[in-house]
Tab-separated table of C-alpha atoms in Angstrom:
chain	number	residue	atom	x	y	z
F	1100	UNK	CA	5.531	51.428	-54.609
F	1101	UNK	CA	7.558	54.087	-52.857
F	1102	UNK	CA	10.029	53.746	-49.956
F	1103	UNK	CA	9.309	54.673	-46.288
F	1104	UNK	CA	9.136	58.215	-45.739
F	1105	UNK	CA	10.588	60.805	-43.217
F	1106	UNK	CA	8.676	60.707	-39.748
F	1107	UNK	CA	7.762	63.918	-37.683
F	1108	UNK	CA	10.988	65.639	-36.413
F	1109	UNK	CA	11.594	64.192	-32.761
F	1110	UNK	CA	11.099	66.234	-29.813
F	1111	UNK	CA	15.133	66.359	-29.640
F	1112	UNK	CA	17.933	64.899	-31.790
F	1113	UNK	CA	19.397	61.621	-30.970
F	1114	UNK	CA	22.810	60.515	-31.383
F	1115	UNK	CA	21.971	57.432	-33.608
F	1116	UNK	CA	25.636	56.051	-33.788
F	1117	UNK	CA	26.079	56.290	-30.264
F	1118	UNK	CA	22.958	54.737	-29.250
F	1119	UNK	CA	23.434	52.070	-31.858
F	1120	UNK	CA	27.026	51.068	-30.358
F	1121	UNK	CA	25.642	51.435	-26.755
F	1122	UNK	CA	22.770	49.012	-27.697
F	1123	UNK	CA	25.163	46.489	-29.514
F	1124	UNK	CA	27.405	46.544	-26.658
F	1125	UNK	CA	25.264	46.323	-23.550
F	1126	UNK	CA	21.701	44.936	-24.424
F	1127	UNK	CA	21.350	41.713	-24.370
F	1128	UNK	CA	17.922	41.072	-26.604
F	1129	UNK	CA	15.235	38.550	-26.444
F	1130	UNK	CA	15.828	36.060	-29.399
F	1131	UNK	CA	19.059	37.488	-30.686
F	1132	UNK	CA	20.501	35.872	-33.589
F	1133	UNK	CA	24.193	36.289	-32.994
F	1134	UNK	CA	25.154	35.052	-36.479
F	1135	UNK	CA	24.376	38.826	-37.451
F	1136	UNK	CA	24.226	40.820	-34.393
F	1137	UNK	CA	27.783	41.441	-33.687
F	1138	UNK	CA	28.093	42.962	-37.153
F	1139	UNK	CA	24.867	44.627	-37.828
F	1140	UNK	CA	23.404	45.313	-34.343
F	1141	UNK	CA	19.851	46.615	-33.983
F	1142	UNK	CA	17.757	49.222	-35.555
F	1143	UNK	CA	16.227	51.834	-33.109
F	1144	UNK	CA	12.710	52.330	-33.144
F	1145	UNK	CA	12.342	55.882	-31.497
F	1146	UNK	CA	8.489	57.472	-32.597
F	1147	UNK	CA	5.290	55.977	-33.172
F	1148	UNK	CA	1.683	57.399	-34.143
F	1149	UNK	CA	-1.418	55.511	-34.849
F	1150	UNK	CA	-0.273	52.198	-37.200
F	1151	UNK	CA	3.308	53.797	-37.765
F	1152	UNK	CA	6.574	53.525	-36.151
F	1153	UNK	CA	9.526	55.543	-36.980
F	1154	UNK	CA	13.169	54.717	-36.781
F	1155	UNK	CA	16.118	56.814	-35.254
F	1156	UNK	CA	17.018	57.876	-38.903
F	1157	UNK	CA	13.642	59.329	-39.508
F	1158	UNK	CA	12.210	56.168	-41.544
F	1159	UNK	CA	8.648	55.633	-41.183
F	1160	UNK	CA	7.442	52.302	-41.693
F	1161	UNK	CA	3.453	50.654	-41.223
F	1162	UNK	CA	3.410	48.443	-38.029
F	1163	UNK	CA	2.435	45.115	-39.134
F	1164	UNK	CA	2.748	43.284	-35.927
F	1165	UNK	CA	1.693	45.634	-33.380
F	1166	UNK	CA	4.765	46.015	-31.478
F	1167	UNK	CA	4.584	42.078	-30.582
F	1168	UNK	CA	0.891	41.186	-30.942
F	1169	UNK	CA	0.371	43.663	-28.062
F	1170	UNK	CA	-0.530	47.527	-29.321
F	1171	UNK	CA	-4.071	46.618	-29.976
F	1172	UNK	CA	-5.318	50.384	-30.056
F	1173	UNK	CA	-2.445	51.885	-31.910
F	1174	UNK	CA	0.329	53.988	-30.943
F	1175	UNK	CA	0.735	57.405	-29.499
F	1176	UNK	CA	-2.522	57.331	-27.642
F	1177	UNK	CA	-2.251	60.269	-25.286
F	1178	UNK	CA	-5.089	59.329	-22.942
F	1179	UNK	CA	-2.959	56.364	-21.845
F	1180	UNK	CA	0.039	58.114	-21.346
F	1181	UNK	CA	-1.969	60.837	-19.545
F	1182	UNK	CA	-3.607	58.214	-17.354
F	1183	UNK	CA	-0.245	56.760	-16.820
F	1184	UNK	CA	1.278	60.039	-15.806
F	1185	UNK	CA	-1.616	60.965	-13.333
F	1186	UNK	CA	-1.458	57.630	-11.532
F	1187	UNK	CA	2.182	58.183	-11.140
F	1188	UNK	CA	2.153	61.513	-9.759
F	1189	UNK	CA	-0.375	60.474	-7.387
F	1190	UNK	CA	0.814	57.257	-6.111
F	1191	UNK	CA	3.564	55.427	-8.363
F	1192	UNK	CA	3.723	52.332	-6.676
F	1193	UNK	CA	2.994	50.710	-3.335
F	1194	UNK	CA	2.917	47.016	-2.303
F	1195	UNK	CA	-0.035	44.796	-2.840
F	1196	UNK	CA	1.131	42.232	-0.165
F	1197	UNK	CA	-0.458	41.661	3.274
F	1198	UNK	CA	-3.767	42.905	2.890
F	1199	UNK	CA	-3.100	46.258	1.172
F	1200	UNK	CA	-4.174	47.076	-2.440
F	1201	UNK	CA	-4.755	50.090	-4.738
F	1202	UNK	CA	-7.609	51.735	-6.605
F	1203	UNK	CA	-6.461	51.050	-10.316
F	1204	UNK	CA	-5.727	47.368	-9.397
F	1205	UNK	CA	-9.259	46.884	-7.816
F	1206	UNK	CA	-11.160	48.377	-10.704
F	1207	UNK	CA	-9.276	46.660	-13.190
F	1208	UNK	CA	-10.056	43.259	-11.248
F	1209	UNK	CA	-13.740	44.213	-11.411
F	1210	UNK	CA	-13.747	45.390	-14.974
F	1211	UNK	CA	-11.872	41.945	-16.052
F	1212	UNK	CA	-14.490	39.678	-14.303
F	1213	UNK	CA	-16.952	41.897	-16.133
F	1214	UNK	CA	-15.727	41.203	-19.585
F	1215	UNK	CA	-14.533	37.523	-19.123
F	1216	UNK	CA	-16.719	34.695	-19.228
F	1217	UNK	CA	-19.217	34.591	-16.383
F	1218	UNK	CA	-17.491	32.119	-14.256
F	1219	UNK	CA	-14.195	33.915	-14.099
F	1220	UNK	CA	-14.252	36.364	-11.188
F	1221	UNK	CA	-11.037	36.473	-9.482
F	1222	UNK	CA	-7.767	38.077	-10.910
F	1223	UNK	CA	-4.243	37.174	-10.113
F	1224	UNK	CA	-1.741	39.810	-11.457
F	1225	UNK	CA	1.470	39.357	-12.917
F	1226	UNK	CA	4.148	41.346	-15.033
F	1227	UNK	CA	3.476	39.880	-18.449
F	1228	UNK	CA	2.458	36.663	-20.268
F	1229	UNK	CA	5.483	34.135	-19.305
F	1230	UNK	CA	4.857	35.031	-15.586
F	1231	UNK	CA	1.006	34.785	-15.802
F	1232	UNK	CA	1.444	30.980	-17.384
F	1233	UNK	CA	4.144	30.436	-14.766
F	1234	UNK	CA	2.246	31.526	-11.869
F	1235	UNK	CA	-0.975	29.738	-13.193
F	1236	UNK	CA	1.185	26.394	-12.795
F	1237	UNK	CA	1.927	27.000	-9.471
F	1238	UNK	CA	-1.672	27.906	-8.550
F	1239	UNK	CA	-2.824	24.667	-10.237
F	1240	UNK	CA	-0.313	22.657	-8.290
F	1241	UNK	CA	-1.181	24.321	-4.886
F	1242	UNK	CA	-5.124	23.842	-5.665
F	1243	UNK	CA	-4.711	20.111	-6.235
F	1244	UNK	CA	-2.574	19.822	-3.144
F	1245	UNK	CA	-5.250	21.620	-1.198
F	1246	UNK	CA	-7.802	19.163	-2.425
F	1247	UNK	CA	-5.667	16.241	-1.185
F	1248	UNK	CA	-4.493	14.870	-4.921
F	1249	UNK	CA	-0.669	15.935	-4.837
F	1250	UNK	CA	-0.001	13.774	-7.501
F	1251	UNK	CA	-1.817	15.530	-10.104
F	1252	UNK	CA	1.386	17.711	-11.320
F	1253	UNK	CA	1.991	16.803	-14.965
F	1254	UNK	CA	0.975	19.645	-17.274
F	1255	UNK	CA	-0.092	18.854	-21.115
F	1256	UNK	CA	0.688	21.252	-23.561
F	1257	UNK	CA	1.217	21.151	-27.558
F	1258	UNK	CA	4.232	20.835	-29.657
F	1259	UNK	CA	4.582	24.385	-31.410
F	1260	UNK	CA	2.822	25.951	-28.626
F	1261	UNK	CA	4.081	29.027	-27.225
F	1262	UNK	CA	3.749	30.142	-23.375
F	1263	UNK	CA	6.750	31.969	-22.622
F	1264	UNK	CA	10.287	31.951	-21.595
F	1265	UNK	CA	10.424	31.681	-17.857
F	1266	UNK	CA	11.806	28.370	-17.007
F	1267	UNK	CA	8.422	26.662	-16.199
F	1268	UNK	CA	6.593	28.585	-19.399
F	1269	UNK	CA	9.726	27.757	-21.614
F	1270	UNK	CA	8.992	24.405	-20.523
F	1271	UNK	CA	5.427	24.706	-21.484
F	1272	UNK	CA	6.395	25.996	-24.921
F	1273	UNK	CA	6.548	23.215	-27.604
F	1274	UNK	CA	8.804	25.092	-30.074
F	1275	UNK	CA	11.940	23.000	-30.291
F	1276	UNK	CA	14.385	25.637	-31.476
F	1277	UNK	CA	13.156	27.674	-28.681
F	1278	UNK	CA	14.768	25.466	-25.903
F	1279	UNK	CA	17.960	24.553	-27.982
F	1280	UNK	CA	20.725	24.068	-25.460
F	1281	UNK	CA	18.438	25.274	-22.855
F	1282	UNK	CA	17.198	22.976	-20.094
F	1283	UNK	CA	13.440	22.324	-19.523
F	1284	UNK	CA	11.491	20.772	-16.984
F	1285	UNK	CA	10.511	17.631	-18.692
F	1286	UNK	CA	9.220	15.693	-15.693
F	1287	UNK	CA	6.368	18.244	-15.518
F	1288	UNK	CA	5.265	18.579	-19.183
F	1289	UNK	CA	4.220	16.419	-21.893
F	1290	UNK	CA	3.505	17.592	-25.368
F	1291	UNK	CA	0.671	16.326	-27.692
F	1292	UNK	CA	0.471	17.263	-31.366
F	1293	UNK	CA	-0.355	20.789	-32.518
F	1294	UNK	CA	-3.511	21.115	-34.805
F	1295	UNK	CA	-1.800	21.739	-37.845
F	1296	UNK	CA	-4.483	21.618	-40.826
F	1297	UNK	CA	-2.071	22.504	-43.567
F	1298	UNK	CA	0.297	19.514	-42.538
F	1299	UNK	CA	-2.403	17.242	-41.537
F	1300	UNK	CA	-1.856	13.394	-42.884
F	1301	UNK	CA	-2.303	13.169	-46.588
F	1302	UNK	CA	-6.024	12.566	-47.473
F	1303	UNK	CA	-7.438	13.060	-43.974
F	1304	UNK	CA	-10.695	15.260	-43.989
F	1305	UNK	CA	-10.919	18.198	-41.382
F	1306	UNK	CA	-13.079	16.008	-39.115
F	1307	UNK	CA	-10.958	12.995	-39.335
F	1308	UNK	CA	-8.055	15.128	-38.428
F	1309	UNK	CA	-9.745	16.265	-35.197
F	1310	UNK	CA	-10.898	12.681	-34.381
F	1311	UNK	CA	-7.438	11.876	-34.601
F	1312	UNK	CA	-6.058	14.643	-32.563
F	1313	UNK	CA	-8.503	13.815	-29.589
F	1314	UNK	CA	-7.860	10.253	-29.559
F	1315	UNK	CA	-3.908	10.977	-29.296
F	1316	UNK	CA	-4.908	13.188	-26.143
F	1317	UNK	CA	-7.101	10.548	-24.828
F	1318	UNK	CA	-4.131	7.976	-25.425
F	1319	UNK	CA	-1.917	10.012	-23.885
F	1320	UNK	CA	-3.708	10.685	-20.682
F	1321	UNK	CA	-4.348	7.038	-20.351
F	1322	UNK	CA	-0.548	6.310	-20.622
F	1323	UNK	CA	0.028	8.893	-17.880
F	1324	UNK	CA	-2.748	8.463	-15.967
F	1325	UNK	CA	-5.393	11.166	-15.122
F	1326	UNK	CA	-4.590	10.854	-11.419
F	1327	UNK	CA	-1.120	12.273	-12.411
F	1328	UNK	CA	-2.206	15.302	-14.847
F	1329	UNK	CA	-3.358	18.532	-13.299
F	1330	UNK	CA	-3.880	20.581	-16.471
F	1331	UNK	CA	-3.911	20.902	-20.191
F	1332	UNK	CA	-2.800	24.374	-21.484
F	1333	UNK	CA	-3.878	25.607	-25.144
F	1334	UNK	CA	-3.893	29.004	-27.017
F	1335	UNK	CA	-7.139	29.310	-28.845
F	1336	UNK	CA	-4.780	30.116	-32.013
F	1337	UNK	CA	-1.189	29.366	-31.908
F	1338	UNK	CA	0.937	32.393	-32.083
F	1339	UNK	CA	4.560	32.213	-32.503
F	1340	UNK	CA	4.302	28.306	-33.332
F	1341	UNK	CA	2.792	29.298	-36.772
F	1342	UNK	CA	-0.721	30.996	-36.323
F	1343	UNK	CA	-2.361	27.522	-36.313
F	1344	UNK	CA	-6.199	27.489	-36.416
F	1345	UNK	CA	-7.506	24.017	-35.020
F	1346	UNK	CA	-10.204	22.258	-36.657
F	1347	UNK	CA	-13.678	23.272	-35.971
F	1348	UNK	CA	-14.948	21.626	-32.512
F	1349	UNK	CA	-11.380	20.947	-31.662
F	1350	UNK	CA	-11.183	23.100	-28.071
F	1351	UNK	CA	-14.562	22.133	-27.066
F	1352	UNK	CA	-14.221	18.701	-27.560
F	1353	UNK	CA	-10.393	18.418	-25.991
F	1354	UNK	CA	-12.084	20.415	-22.862
F	1355	UNK	CA	-14.683	17.651	-22.956
F	1356	UNK	CA	-11.943	15.037	-22.340
F	1357	UNK	CA	-10.464	17.345	-19.484
F	1358	UNK	CA	-13.578	17.377	-17.573
F	1359	UNK	CA	-14.106	13.611	-17.892
F	1360	UNK	CA	-10.578	13.175	-16.278
F	1361	UNK	CA	-10.660	15.975	-13.665
F	1362	UNK	CA	-8.059	18.130	-15.592
F	1363	UNK	CA	-7.984	21.719	-15.795
F	1364	UNK	CA	-8.500	23.485	-19.008
F	1365	UNK	CA	-5.994	26.543	-19.222
F	1366	UNK	CA	-6.855	28.931	-22.240
F	1367	UNK	CA	-3.572	31.188	-22.840
F	1368	UNK	CA	-5.281	34.194	-24.426
F	1369	UNK	CA	-2.038	36.248	-24.107
F	1370	UNK	CA	-2.394	36.838	-27.891
F	1371	UNK	CA	-5.973	36.370	-28.698
F	1372	UNK	CA	-7.622	38.365	-25.791
F	1373	UNK	CA	-8.531	42.069	-26.107
F	1374	UNK	CA	-9.563	42.193	-29.701
F	1375	UNK	CA	-7.349	40.301	-31.784
F	1376	UNK	CA	-10.089	37.740	-33.141
F	1377	UNK	CA	-12.774	40.508	-32.581
F	1378	UNK	CA	-13.787	39.776	-28.921
F	1379	UNK	CA	-12.302	40.707	-25.447
F	1380	UNK	CA	-12.177	36.944	-25.018
F	1381	UNK	CA	-12.058	34.390	-27.661
F	1382	UNK	CA	-12.313	31.162	-25.342
F	1383	UNK	CA	-16.201	31.412	-25.272
F	1384	UNK	CA	-17.159	33.601	-27.955
F	1385	UNK	CA	-15.294	32.030	-30.701
F	1386	UNK	CA	-14.200	28.688	-29.353
F	1387	UNK	CA	-17.210	27.566	-27.358
F	1388	UNK	CA	-15.229	26.700	-24.340
F	1389	UNK	CA	-15.419	27.607	-20.745
F	1390	UNK	CA	-11.800	27.149	-19.088
F	1391	UNK	CA	-11.020	26.932	-15.582
F	1392	UNK	CA	-8.352	29.671	-16.162
F	1393	UNK	CA	-7.829	32.286	-18.624
F	1394	UNK	CA	-4.308	33.933	-18.921
F	1395	UNK	CA	-3.784	37.465	-20.451
F	1396	UNK	CA	-1.138	40.169	-21.026
F	1397	UNK	CA	-0.012	42.151	-24.186
F	1398	UNK	CA	-3.538	43.575	-25.263
F	1399	UNK	CA	-4.674	43.965	-21.702
F	1400	UNK	CA	-2.433	47.414	-21.716
F	1401	UNK	CA	-1.729	47.489	-25.341
F	1402	UNK	CA	1.836	47.443	-24.372
F	1403	UNK	CA	1.711	50.846	-22.588
F	1404	UNK	CA	3.157	49.095	-19.716
F	1405	UNK	CA	3.870	45.491	-18.530
F	1406	UNK	CA	1.197	43.724	-17.171
F	1407	UNK	CA	-0.177	40.278	-17.227
F	1408	UNK	CA	-3.181	38.462	-15.302
F	1409	UNK	CA	-4.371	34.887	-14.766
F	1410	UNK	CA	-8.387	34.838	-14.572
F	1411	UNK	CA	-9.413	32.094	-12.116
F	1412	UNK	CA	-12.926	30.269	-11.759
F	1413	UNK	CA	-15.185	30.666	-8.999
F	1414	UNK	CA	-14.690	26.886	-8.482
F	1415	UNK	CA	-10.793	26.963	-8.252
F	1416	UNK	CA	-10.875	30.078	-6.005
F	1417	UNK	CA	-13.124	28.483	-3.427
F	1418	UNK	CA	-10.103	26.243	-2.878
F	1419	UNK	CA	-7.727	28.827	-3.230
F	1420	UNK	CA	-9.293	31.210	-1.068
F	1421	UNK	CA	-9.951	29.078	1.924
F	1422	UNK	CA	-7.159	29.634	4.421
F	1423	UNK	CA	-4.665	26.716	5.125
F	1424	UNK	CA	-5.039	27.283	8.775
F	1425	UNK	CA	-4.037	29.943	11.462
F	1426	UNK	CA	-1.323	32.076	10.109
F	1427	UNK	CA	-1.414	30.282	6.589
F	1428	UNK	CA	-1.144	32.516	3.781
F	1429	UNK	CA	-1.214	32.287	-0.060
F	1430	UNK	CA	2.604	32.743	-0.377
F	1431	UNK	CA	3.152	33.687	-3.971
F	1432	UNK	CA	2.991	36.704	-6.278
F	1433	UNK	CA	5.245	39.627	-7.326
F	1434	UNK	CA	6.626	42.761	-5.906
F	1435	UNK	CA	4.459	44.588	-9.216
F	1436	UNK	CA	1.432	42.471	-8.691
F	1437	UNK	CA	-1.423	44.901	-9.370
F	1438	UNK	CA	1.076	47.563	-10.473
F	1439	UNK	CA	-0.971	50.854	-10.219
F	1440	UNK	CA	0.489	52.614	-13.229
F	1441	UNK	CA	0.194	49.633	-15.424
F	1442	UNK	CA	-3.628	49.056	-14.001
F	1443	UNK	CA	-4.389	52.433	-14.969
F	1444	UNK	CA	-2.953	52.035	-18.503
F	1445	UNK	CA	-5.140	48.845	-18.767
F	1446	UNK	CA	-8.243	50.691	-17.824
F	1447	UNK	CA	-7.716	53.357	-20.142
F	1448	UNK	CA	-6.789	50.783	-22.875
F	1449	UNK	CA	-10.113	48.932	-22.269
F	1450	UNK	CA	-12.171	52.140	-22.154
F	1451	UNK	CA	-10.661	53.029	-25.680
F	1452	UNK	CA	-11.372	49.482	-27.177
F	1453	UNK	CA	-15.131	49.797	-25.856
F	1454	UNK	CA	-15.658	53.453	-26.939
F	1455	UNK	CA	-14.288	53.037	-30.233
F	1456	UNK	CA	-15.776	49.943	-30.738
F	1457	UNK	CA	-12.307	48.558	-31.917
F	1458	UNK	CA	-13.674	44.670	-31.692
F	1459	UNK	CA	-16.311	45.405	-34.202
F	1460	UNK	CA	-13.636	46.808	-36.234
F	1461	UNK	CA	-11.723	43.543	-36.273
F	1462	UNK	CA	-14.930	41.755	-37.112
F	1463	UNK	CA	-15.551	44.045	-39.940
F	1464	UNK	CA	-12.210	44.544	-41.538
F	1465	UNK	CA	-10.464	41.052	-40.301
F	1466	UNK	CA	-11.923	39.044	-43.239
F	1467	UNK	CA	-10.894	41.476	-45.591
F	1468	UNK	CA	-7.397	41.333	-44.406
F	1469	UNK	CA	-7.804	37.438	-44.618
F	1470	UNK	CA	-8.862	37.653	-48.129
F	1471	UNK	CA	-6.124	40.271	-49.171
F	1472	UNK	CA	-3.389	38.110	-47.698
F	1473	UNK	CA	-4.711	35.103	-49.561
F	1474	UNK	CA	-4.491	36.913	-52.644
F	1475	UNK	CA	-0.657	36.445	-52.221
F	1476	UNK	CA	-0.743	32.743	-52.768
F	1477	UNK	CA	0.303	32.935	-56.330
F	1478	UNK	CA	3.912	33.557	-55.336
F	1479	UNK	CA	6.065	30.522	-55.944
F	1480	UNK	CA	7.038	30.289	-52.230
F	1481	UNK	CA	3.696	30.888	-50.536
F	1482	UNK	CA	2.512	27.444	-49.405
F	1483	UNK	CA	-0.209	28.463	-47.191
F	1484	UNK	CA	-1.878	31.475	-46.171
F	1485	UNK	CA	-3.613	31.035	-42.449
F	1486	UNK	CA	-5.178	32.500	-39.482
F	1487	UNK	CA	-8.202	34.548	-38.315
F	1488	UNK	CA	-9.067	38.332	-38.435
F	1489	UNK	CA	-5.789	40.385	-37.039
F	1490	UNK	CA	-3.857	37.300	-36.396
F	1491	UNK	CA	-2.390	36.030	-39.831
F	1492	UNK	CA	0.957	34.005	-41.121
F	1493	UNK	CA	2.162	33.266	-44.354
F	1494	UNK	CA	4.181	29.770	-44.508
F	1495	UNK	CA	6.834	29.807	-47.163
F	1496	UNK	CA	7.999	26.555	-48.744
F	1497	UNK	CA	10.441	25.121	-51.359
F	1498	UNK	CA	7.657	23.211	-53.209
F	1499	UNK	CA	3.997	23.796	-52.905
F	1500	UNK	CA	3.324	20.339	-54.142
F	1501	UNK	CA	5.121	18.454	-51.430
F	1502	UNK	CA	5.301	21.432	-48.752
F	1503	UNK	CA	8.728	20.685	-48.412
F	1504	UNK	CA	10.792	23.614	-46.658
F	1505	UNK	CA	13.640	25.530	-47.949
F	1506	UNK	CA	16.967	25.203	-45.939
F	1507	UNK	CA	17.307	27.131	-42.787
F	1508	UNK	CA	20.175	28.756	-44.197
F	1509	UNK	CA	17.953	30.043	-46.983
F	1510	UNK	CA	16.362	32.555	-44.068
F	1511	UNK	CA	13.387	32.736	-46.117
F	1512	UNK	CA	11.255	34.534	-43.356
F	1513	UNK	CA	13.909	37.054	-42.697
F	1514	UNK	CA	14.322	37.676	-46.681
F	1515	UNK	CA	10.654	38.569	-46.871
F	1516	UNK	CA	10.651	40.819	-43.541
F	1517	UNK	CA	13.776	42.659	-45.173
F	1518	UNK	CA	12.333	43.431	-48.324
F	1519	UNK	CA	8.925	44.408	-46.926
F	1520	UNK	CA	10.957	46.597	-44.233
F	1521	UNK	CA	12.721	48.174	-47.159
F	1522	UNK	CA	9.330	49.344	-48.555
F	1523	UNK	CA	7.827	50.731	-45.451
F	1524	UNK	CA	6.213	47.699	-43.572
F	1525	UNK	CA	7.337	45.872	-40.587
F	1526	UNK	CA	6.383	42.040	-40.458
F	1527	UNK	CA	7.948	39.597	-38.050
F	1528	UNK	CA	10.059	36.626	-39.354
F	1529	UNK	CA	9.815	33.250	-37.436
F	1530	UNK	CA	11.929	30.735	-39.285
F	1531	UNK	CA	10.024	30.171	-42.804
F	1532	UNK	CA	7.263	32.011	-41.530
F	1533	UNK	CA	6.077	35.709	-41.685
F	1534	UNK	CA	3.537	36.765	-39.328
F	1535	UNK	CA	1.100	39.861	-39.857
F	1536	UNK	CA	-0.646	40.669	-36.527
F	1537	UNK	CA	-1.320	44.436	-36.911
F	1538	UNK	CA	-2.593	47.234	-34.536
F	1539	UNK	CA	-6.434	46.561	-34.406
F	1540	UNK	CA	-6.886	49.866	-36.037
F	1541	UNK	CA	-5.808	49.068	-39.336
F	1542	UNK	CA	-8.464	50.187	-42.020
F	1543	UNK	CA	-9.089	48.538	-45.642
F	1544	UNK	CA	-6.730	51.520	-47.235
F	1545	UNK	CA	-3.966	50.376	-44.878
F	1546	UNK	CA	-4.367	46.769	-45.425
F	1547	UNK	CA	-4.357	47.396	-49.470
F	1548	UNK	CA	-1.061	49.470	-48.696
F	1549	UNK	CA	0.528	46.512	-46.680
F	1550	UNK	CA	-0.373	43.652	-49.092
F	1551	UNK	CA	0.999	45.965	-52.085
F	1552	UNK	CA	4.180	46.289	-50.046
F	1553	UNK	CA	3.972	42.436	-49.274
F	1554	UNK	CA	3.270	41.371	-52.835
F	1555	UNK	CA	6.443	43.172	-54.213
F	1556	UNK	CA	8.461	41.776	-50.886
F	1557	UNK	CA	7.576	38.364	-51.941
F	1558	UNK	CA	8.507	38.626	-55.717
F	1559	UNK	CA	11.615	40.332	-54.760
F	1560	UNK	CA	12.405	37.065	-52.215
F	1561	UNK	CA	11.457	34.797	-55.051
F	1562	UNK	CA	14.271	36.369	-57.269
F	1563	UNK	CA	16.907	36.593	-54.756
F	1564	UNK	CA	16.058	33.034	-53.651
F	1565	UNK	CA	16.644	31.940	-57.307
F	1566	UNK	CA	19.971	34.086	-57.735
F	1567	UNK	CA	21.117	32.152	-54.761
F	1568	UNK	CA	20.203	28.645	-55.901
F	1569	UNK	CA	17.615	27.904	-53.422
F	1570	UNK	CA	14.759	27.644	-56.089
């Protein structure tokens, strides 16, 4: 396997050393590992095209993570850039407060209502996924206050769920390591077990495991009291928490329990929305649920501009849209709610998704990616390969029989990602996991190349772990 090759010449030369130093000295990155950052800093990605990105030194890589779950239509789409430029030239920004709006925000809201399940016809704009989840909980609490049910405040989430890093969305997030040394709003959020088929109790069937999870959910509601619970929030497939696919029927059964207890069902489709599982929205099409709210971001604009949205049902809007009284307003929102340039990017992104039938590509090619990655199960450290379509994960273990994990200091996910990147593929390390979530335009040929690189990377990782005494 050849290593990465030079990319095309940038528009103008960049001072690599100077930028590296500026970045290291001044930019506080999300999820920075300070044990290595102060010495190594970051690699600067400067160019992109299609399924490739290039660093400041001209090294070219296959993008195996779609930027961060989001560049669904691929990089360098000049149509999106032109749509943003045209809108910025015509009107870059104006407030959407106090009965003001703009054309792209209005058109996008209508388009989202067209694409979403039929009962979700109302859109509240945010700046990304974290703010969508945060704003949603505020609206949910407001909804129940308006109904005269002020005790319904608690939100049920799941362990290892990822819903963001604002104060409230970080509290919804159930990944323990995400909140080390950070405070959370524990009085508002209760976590139930995630649906982890790989680590379900020994000898338990998938059906029995689903029963077990639903019973735990029912028991949790009984212990807290349904009158104190506002909503349950769940990703259709867990993302950063391990790409966990729940047992068949799980989401529909959880929603039925919510309905029986007057608890709203929120689907966090920040990752799964806009094609990653082969549909614009997966809740109804794949998981047979009709959420009261669906939250989206990432693939909404393919990452070309920051944008998030909360899609709200007609039932909720009937309450939210009723005036509190004379002079009362829905006093929540953001300066950049419905930002015209971001909405223009999203409209063009959706146009491309539809015109090129990219969801169909995911439905056709996704199973090939699943099988190709599962062929890597012969490696000593690969305990599980799981996911669906263009949302996949490799779980690395010390012992396949016992599913015992390697110690944190082995940094197995980092090792695999490093070896893959040396060979021209960027994947995402998350502790002992490696996530593959590519642009939705990957072909079978791209998959073959990427999996061949991963095959070499896993072999090299096994050798390095053995050399360091971890295996």
